[in-house]
Amino acid sequence: MLIGELARASGVTVRALRYYEQQGLLLPERAANGYRHYDRRAVTRVRNIQLLLSNGFTAQDVRDFLPCLDDADVSLGPACPPSVEAVTRKVTALEERIAELSAVRDRLVQALSGNATPRQPGTVTRHPAFTPSRAGSPA
């Protein structure tokens, strides 16, 4: 199939497909006239690339998944062995970011409450000046 056909079949733009090719994620065959030709597996590959990118992986990270991208939806079933390290790195980074954000939230809650005593994570204390609007009353 040609690049436009792949774009329609996979739901992405031609520009995205060219980017994936530039990043080494998609490798079309070239005809004598220079046209890109893709086999049917390319649709699955492109959908998997999109899924991984939408879940916060970079194009560099997606390279770790290349042996797994043509088989089936990468979100189904066990992780493909070559991708385990990339997934582990992503989970670790997310856990670190969640901890950082939780600490910031806790400091902000403390500042609002005027209380320097640390609170249990996840506990929200409202500042005395904060009064939620009541139904039917002007905000």
CSV table of C-alpha atoms in Angstrom, one decimal, residues 40-92:
chain,number,residue,atom,x,y,z
A,40,ARG,CA,-0.4,-4.9,5.7
A,41,ARG,CA,1.6,-5.3,9.0
A,42,ALA,CA,2.5,-1.6,8.8
A,43,VAL,CA,-1.1,-0.7,10.0
A,44,THR,CA,-0.6,-2.6,13.2
A,45,ARG,CA,2.9,-1.1,13.6
A,46,VAL,CA,1.7,2.5,13.2
A,47,ARG,CA,-1.2,2.0,15.6
A,48,ASN,CA,1.2,0.6,18.2
A,49,ILE,CA,3.6,3.5,17.7
A,50,GLN,CA,0.7,5.9,18.2
A,51,LEU,CA,-0.3,4.0,21.4
A,52,LEU,CA,3.2,4.1,22.8
A,53,LEU,CA,3.7,7.8,22.0
A,54,SER,CA,0.3,8.7,23.5
A,55,ASN,CA,1.3,6.9,26.7
A,56,GLY,CA,4.4,9.1,27.2
A,57,PHE,CA,7.1,7.1,25.4
A,58,THR,CA,9.5,9.0,23.2
A,59,ALA,CA,10.4,7.9,19.7
A,60,GLN,CA,13.7,6.7,21.2
A,61,ASP,CA,11.8,4.6,23.7
A,62,VAL,CA,9.6,3.1,20.9
A,63,ARG,CA,12.7,1.7,19.3
A,64,ASP,CA,13.0,-0.8,22.2
A,65,PHE,CA,9.6,-2.1,21.0
A,66,LEU,CA,10.4,-2.6,17.4
A,67,PRO,CA,10.5,-6.4,17.5
A,68,CYS,CA,7.0,-6.4,19.0
A,69,LEU,CA,5.2,-3.7,16.9
A,70,ASP,CA,4.0,-5.8,14.0
A,71,ASP,CA,2.5,-8.7,16.0
A,72,ALA,CA,-0.6,-7.3,17.8
A,73,ASP,CA,-1.8,-4.5,20.0
A,74,VAL,CA,1.1,-3.9,22.4
A,75,SER,CA,-1.3,-3.1,25.2
A,76,LEU,CA,-2.7,-6.6,25.1
A,77,GLY,CA,-0.9,-9.5,26.8
A,78,PRO,CA,2.5,-9.7,28.4
A,79,ALA,CA,5.2,-7.2,27.6
A,80,CYS,CA,7.4,-8.2,24.7
A,81,PRO,CA,10.8,-9.1,26.2
A,82,PRO,CA,12.8,-6.4,24.4
A,83,SER,CA,10.4,-3.8,25.7
A,84,VAL,CA,10.5,-4.7,29.4
A,85,GLU,CA,13.4,-2.4,30.2
A,86,ALA,CA,11.7,0.6,28.5
A,87,VAL,CA,8.5,-0.1,30.4
A,88,THR,CA,10.4,-0.4,33.7
A,89,ARG,CA,12.2,2.9,33.1
A,90,LYS,CA,8.8,4.6,32.3
A,91,VAL,CA,7.1,3.2,35.4
A,92,THR,CA,10.1,4.3,37.6
